[in-house]
Amino acid sequence: MTIDPRDTLTRAPTAPPPSQRVDKASHLPAYVQLAQTVRQSIADESYPSGSRLPSESALAKSFGVSVMTARQAVSVLAEEGLVERVQGSGTFVRRVQMARSHFTLEALYEVLARPEELEVKILKAGVEEPGHAVIEQLRVQPGTPTIVVERLLLHRGRPFVFQVAISRFDPRSPIVETMLDSAVLTGLLSDQGRSSFKKGELQLLPTALDAREANLLGEPPGAIVFRLEHLFFDFSDRPAAFGWLLISPRRMPLISRVGVWDE
Amino acid sequence: MTIDPRDTLTRAPTAPPPSQRVDKASHLPAYVQLAQTVRQSIADESYPSGSRLPSESALAKSFGVSVMTARQAVSVLAEEGLVERVQGSGTFVRRVQMARSHFTLEALYEVLARPEELEVKILKAGVEEPGHAVIEQLRVQPGTPTIVVERLLLHRGRPFVFQVAISRFDPRSPIVETMLDSAVLTGLLSDQGRSSFKKGELQLLPTALDAREANLLGEPPGAIVFRLEHLFFDFSDRPAAFGWLLISPRRMPLISRVGVWDE
DNA sequence: AAGTGGTCTAGACCACCTA
DNA sequence: AGGTGGTCTAGACCACTTT
């Protein structure tokens, strides 16, 4: 759902466009320079919250670039969430707001991308009858065997992630290979590994560790951590891999910045 | 950090570009139609994971559009995370991976955007001496009074969010107005309200509710919930508002989808 | 050297909103 | 009706990678 910024804000007059021109000597693209100029004007309140930016053609003219280039600059700011385009009306400076923030698993990705610092301990690997949750998620018949793998991932010798992964048992693929293939972990997380899926759904939850999990992760009993549930689908749209990661917020901080931070 | 997709994947030959043309009768823009065509080819593995897409000029030619239009179509897929551009080399189909997921506070935003369904209960509003954490976050001198407000937000009559907000005491602004201004909550979350900041930093954490918090939110004692800490800065780059929200994952599910879902 | 994506031009017409 | 952003053209040159 979208809220029209004009409904709720006192319309401020459009400030004059910057008279500055692109520095052709600079190796920075013109659209980056223009975006930074406008970003700075938002930061110092030359273009206050809710006000309308100069039109793209006005920006182009005053900055000495073509309309498409000015448009690209505005696109950068729109993607950053600093401004909002309204067709037929203009581009408006958006207020800084919490709900626009988004959180990425960058911290996890950074670690997984350096396999030389990682160690994978297989805690359990076998074929099991699925429980209720697994039957529902993987959409298998009760009694159908599934492959269950528990892994502890260590980063620089310290416990990092505890993972439980449950896959369909596929008679066409070698069992042992599938079970021990750490690609089911690293392949889902980084660009590496072989495993390949069509799509996936993830849910982030807060949870408390039980005694065993806390011990494995080197956390105090009952520690509160993130649980990242994942369900991946093969190219036939069948749910193929279900599982979850447990990871401490200290090891994977979820931080988001909104508004103008660079300068 | 970035991993070159070519390092880790068997290079698959580039499949032929789609011979389909844009439907000019359709009201869908050409770039959307082309993006959907390519998306479908990724979904059915005509362009398998790791393979190179046809070049933008090849796509443009076979689809009967200009290069810039084909480029815009590829940009859509790149923003979705389905493909990755490598300058000088090509555009490659990316594997579906967990670490590319991102989580937004959309569920929270949806609720906050409908003020008619909301009710705000002020549980506490007053001037207090700041504690250790607040002194650090707001960078105030010990002993400097700060404004503390506790609010319970109800959605359709049911407890939704518990918020604690601590602001600098600003002698230039009316105290009571500042204290009771629900904009400090809704303004930070939605486009509405008056409060305005230059930038903000947010951190999402898992936490357990204490007895009072659980009672307020209608959760069982010790329930595990999200804690969204926020620190907002005014246009002088001074930290101006610090606080946190407590919200159940049932009321704000954090779900992310990766790969090809539409069709 | 040839091919790729990245940037850029100088226009054009359209859909939409405001006055 | 005039202004705005949204889409699109048919080129161009550049930076970069691969052959």
CSV table of N, CA and C (backbone and C1' of nucleotides) in Angstrom, one decimal, chain A residues 6 29-31 64-66 68-69 72 87-89, chain C residues 6-12 14-19:
chain,number,residue,atom,x,y,z
A,6,ARG,N,1.5,13.8,-0.6
A,6,ARG,CA,0.9,15.1,-0.7
A,6,ARG,C,-0.3,15.2,0.3
A,29,PRO,N,30.6,9.2,-13.0
A,29,PRO,CA,29.5,9.5,-14.0
A,29,PRO,C,28.7,10.7,-13.7
A,30,ALA,N,28.2,11.3,-14.7
A,30,ALA,CA,27.4,12.5,-14.5
A,30,ALA,C,26.2,12.3,-13.6
A,31,TYR,N,25.6,11.1,-13.7
A,31,TYR,CA,24.3,10.8,-12.9
A,31,TYR,C,24.7,10.7,-11.5
A,64,GLY,N,23.2,20.7,-17.1
A,64,GLY,CA,23.9,20.5,-18.3
A,64,GLY,C,24.0,19.1,-18.8
A,65,VAL,N,23.0,18.3,-18.5
A,65,VAL,CA,23.0,16.9,-19.0
A,65,VAL,C,21.6,16.7,-19.7
A,66,SER,N,21.5,15.5,-20.3
A,66,SER,CA,20.3,15.2,-21.0
A,66,SER,C,19.2,14.7,-20.0
A,68,MET,N,17.5,12.0,-19.8
A,68,MET,CA,17.7,10.6,-19.4
A,68,MET,C,18.7,10.5,-18.3
A,69,THR,N,19.7,11.3,-18.4
A,69,THR,CA,20.8,11.2,-17.4
A,69,THR,C,20.3,11.8,-16.1
A,72,GLN,N,18.2,9.2,-14.5
A,72,GLN,CA,18.9,8.1,-13.9
A,72,GLN,C,19.4,8.6,-12.5
A,87,GLN,N,3.7,9.9,-10.6
A,87,GLN,CA,3.5,10.2,-12.0
A,87,GLN,C,2.5,11.4,-12.2
A,88,GLY,N,2.9,12.3,-13.0
A,88,GLY,CA,2.0,13.4,-13.3
A,88,GLY,C,2.1,14.5,-12.4
A,89,SER,N,2.7,14.3,-11.2
A,89,SER,CA,2.7,15.3,-10.2
A,89,SER,C,4.2,15.8,-9.8
C,6,DG,P,26.3,-3.1,-16.7
C,6,DG,O5',27.1,-1.9,-17.2
C,6,DG,C5',28.3,-1.5,-16.6
C,6,DG,C4',28.6,0.0,-16.8
C,6,DG,C3',27.4,0.8,-16.3
C,6,DG,O3',27.9,2.0,-15.6
C,6,DG,C1',27.9,1.3,-18.6
C,7,DT,P,26.9,3.1,-15.2
C,7,DT,O5',27.0,4.2,-16.4
C,7,DT,C5',28.2,4.9,-16.6
C,7,DT,C4',28.1,5.8,-17.8
C,7,DT,C3',27.1,6.9,-17.6
C,7,DT,O3',27.8,8.1,-17.7
C,7,DT,C1',27.0,5.9,-19.8
C,8,DC,P,27.1,9.5,-17.4
C,8,DC,O5',26.4,9.9,-18.7
C,8,DC,C5',27.3,10.1,-19.9
C,8,DC,C4',26.5,10.4,-21.1
C,8,DC,C3',25.2,11.2,-20.9
C,8,DC,O3',25.5,12.6,-21.3
C,8,DC,C1',25.0,9.4,-22.5
C,9,DT,P,24.4,13.7,-21.4
C,9,DT,O5',23.9,13.5,-23.0
C,9,DT,C5',24.9,13.5,-24.0
C,9,DT,C4',24.2,13.5,-25.3
C,9,DT,C3',23.1,14.4,-25.5
C,9,DT,O3',23.2,15.2,-26.7
C,9,DT,C1',22.5,12.2,-26.2
C,10,DA,P,22.8,16.7,-26.7
C,10,DA,O5',21.5,16.7,-27.6
C,10,DA,C5',21.6,16.1,-28.9
C,10,DA,C4',20.1,15.8,-29.3
C,10,DA,C3',19.1,16.8,-28.8
C,10,DA,O3',18.2,17.1,-29.9
C,10,DA,C1',18.4,14.7,-28.2
C,11,DG,P,17.3,18.4,-29.8
C,11,DG,O5',15.9,17.9,-29.0
C,11,DG,C5',14.8,17.7,-29.7
C,11,DG,C4',14.6,16.2,-30.1
C,11,DG,C3',13.2,15.7,-30.0
C,11,DG,O3',12.5,16.0,-31.2
C,11,DG,C1',14.8,14.1,-29.2
C,12,DA,P,11.0,16.5,-31.1
C,12,DA,O5',10.2,15.1,-30.8
C,12,DA,C5',10.4,14.0,-31.7
C,12,DA,C4',9.8,12.8,-31.1
C,12,DA,C3',8.4,13.1,-30.6
C,12,DA,O3',7.4,12.7,-31.6
C,12,DA,C1',9.6,11.7,-29.1
C,14,DC,P,0.9,9.6,-28.8
C,14,DC,O5',0.9,9.0,-27.3
C,14,DC,C5',1.5,7.7,-27.1
C,14,DC,C4',1.6,7.5,-25.6
C,14,DC,C3',0.2,7.8,-24.8
C,14,DC,O3',-0.3,6.6,-24.2
C,14,DC,C1',2.1,8.7,-23.7
C,15,DA,P,-1.7,6.6,-23.5
C,15,DA,O5',-1.3,6.9,-22.0
C,15,DA,C5',-0.5,5.9,-21.3
C,15,DA,C4',-0.4,6.3,-19.9
C,15,DA,C3',-1.8,6.5,-19.2
C,15,DA,O3',-1.7,6.0,-17.9
C,15,DA,C1',-0.4,8.5,-19.1
C,16,DC,P,-3.0,6.1,-16.9
C,16,DC,O5',-2.7,7.4,-16.1
C,16,DC,C5',-1.5,7.5,-15.3
C,16,DC,C4',-1.3,8.8,-14.7
C,16,DC,C3',-2.6,9.4,-14.0
C,16,DC,O3',-2.3,9.4,-12.7
C,16,DC,C1',-1.5,11.0,-15.4
C,17,DC,P,-3.4,10.0,-11.6
C,17,DC,O5',-3.0,11.5,-11.4
C,17,DC,C5',-1.7,11.8,-10.9
C,17,DC,C4',-1.5,13.3,-10.9
C,17,DC,C3',-2.6,14.1,-10.1
C,17,DC,O3',-2.0,14.8,-9.1
C,17,DC,C1',-2.2,15.0,-12.3
C,18,DT,P,-2.9,15.7,-8.1
C,18,DT,O5',-2.8,17.2,-8.7
C,18,DT,C5',-1.5,17.7,-9.1
C,18,DT,C4',-1.6,19.1,-9.7
C,18,DT,C3',-2.6,20.0,-9.0
C,18,DT,O3',-2.0,21.2,-8.7
C,18,DT,C1',-3.1,19.8,-11.3
C,19,DA,P,-2.8,22.4,-7.9
C,19,DA,O5',-3.2,23.4,-9.1
C,19,DA,C5',-2.2,23.8,-10.0
C,19,DA,C4',-2.9,24.6,-11.1
C,19,DA,C3',-3.9,25.6,-10.7
C,19,DA,O3',-3.7,26.8,-11.4
C,19,DA,C1',-4.9,24.1,-12.2
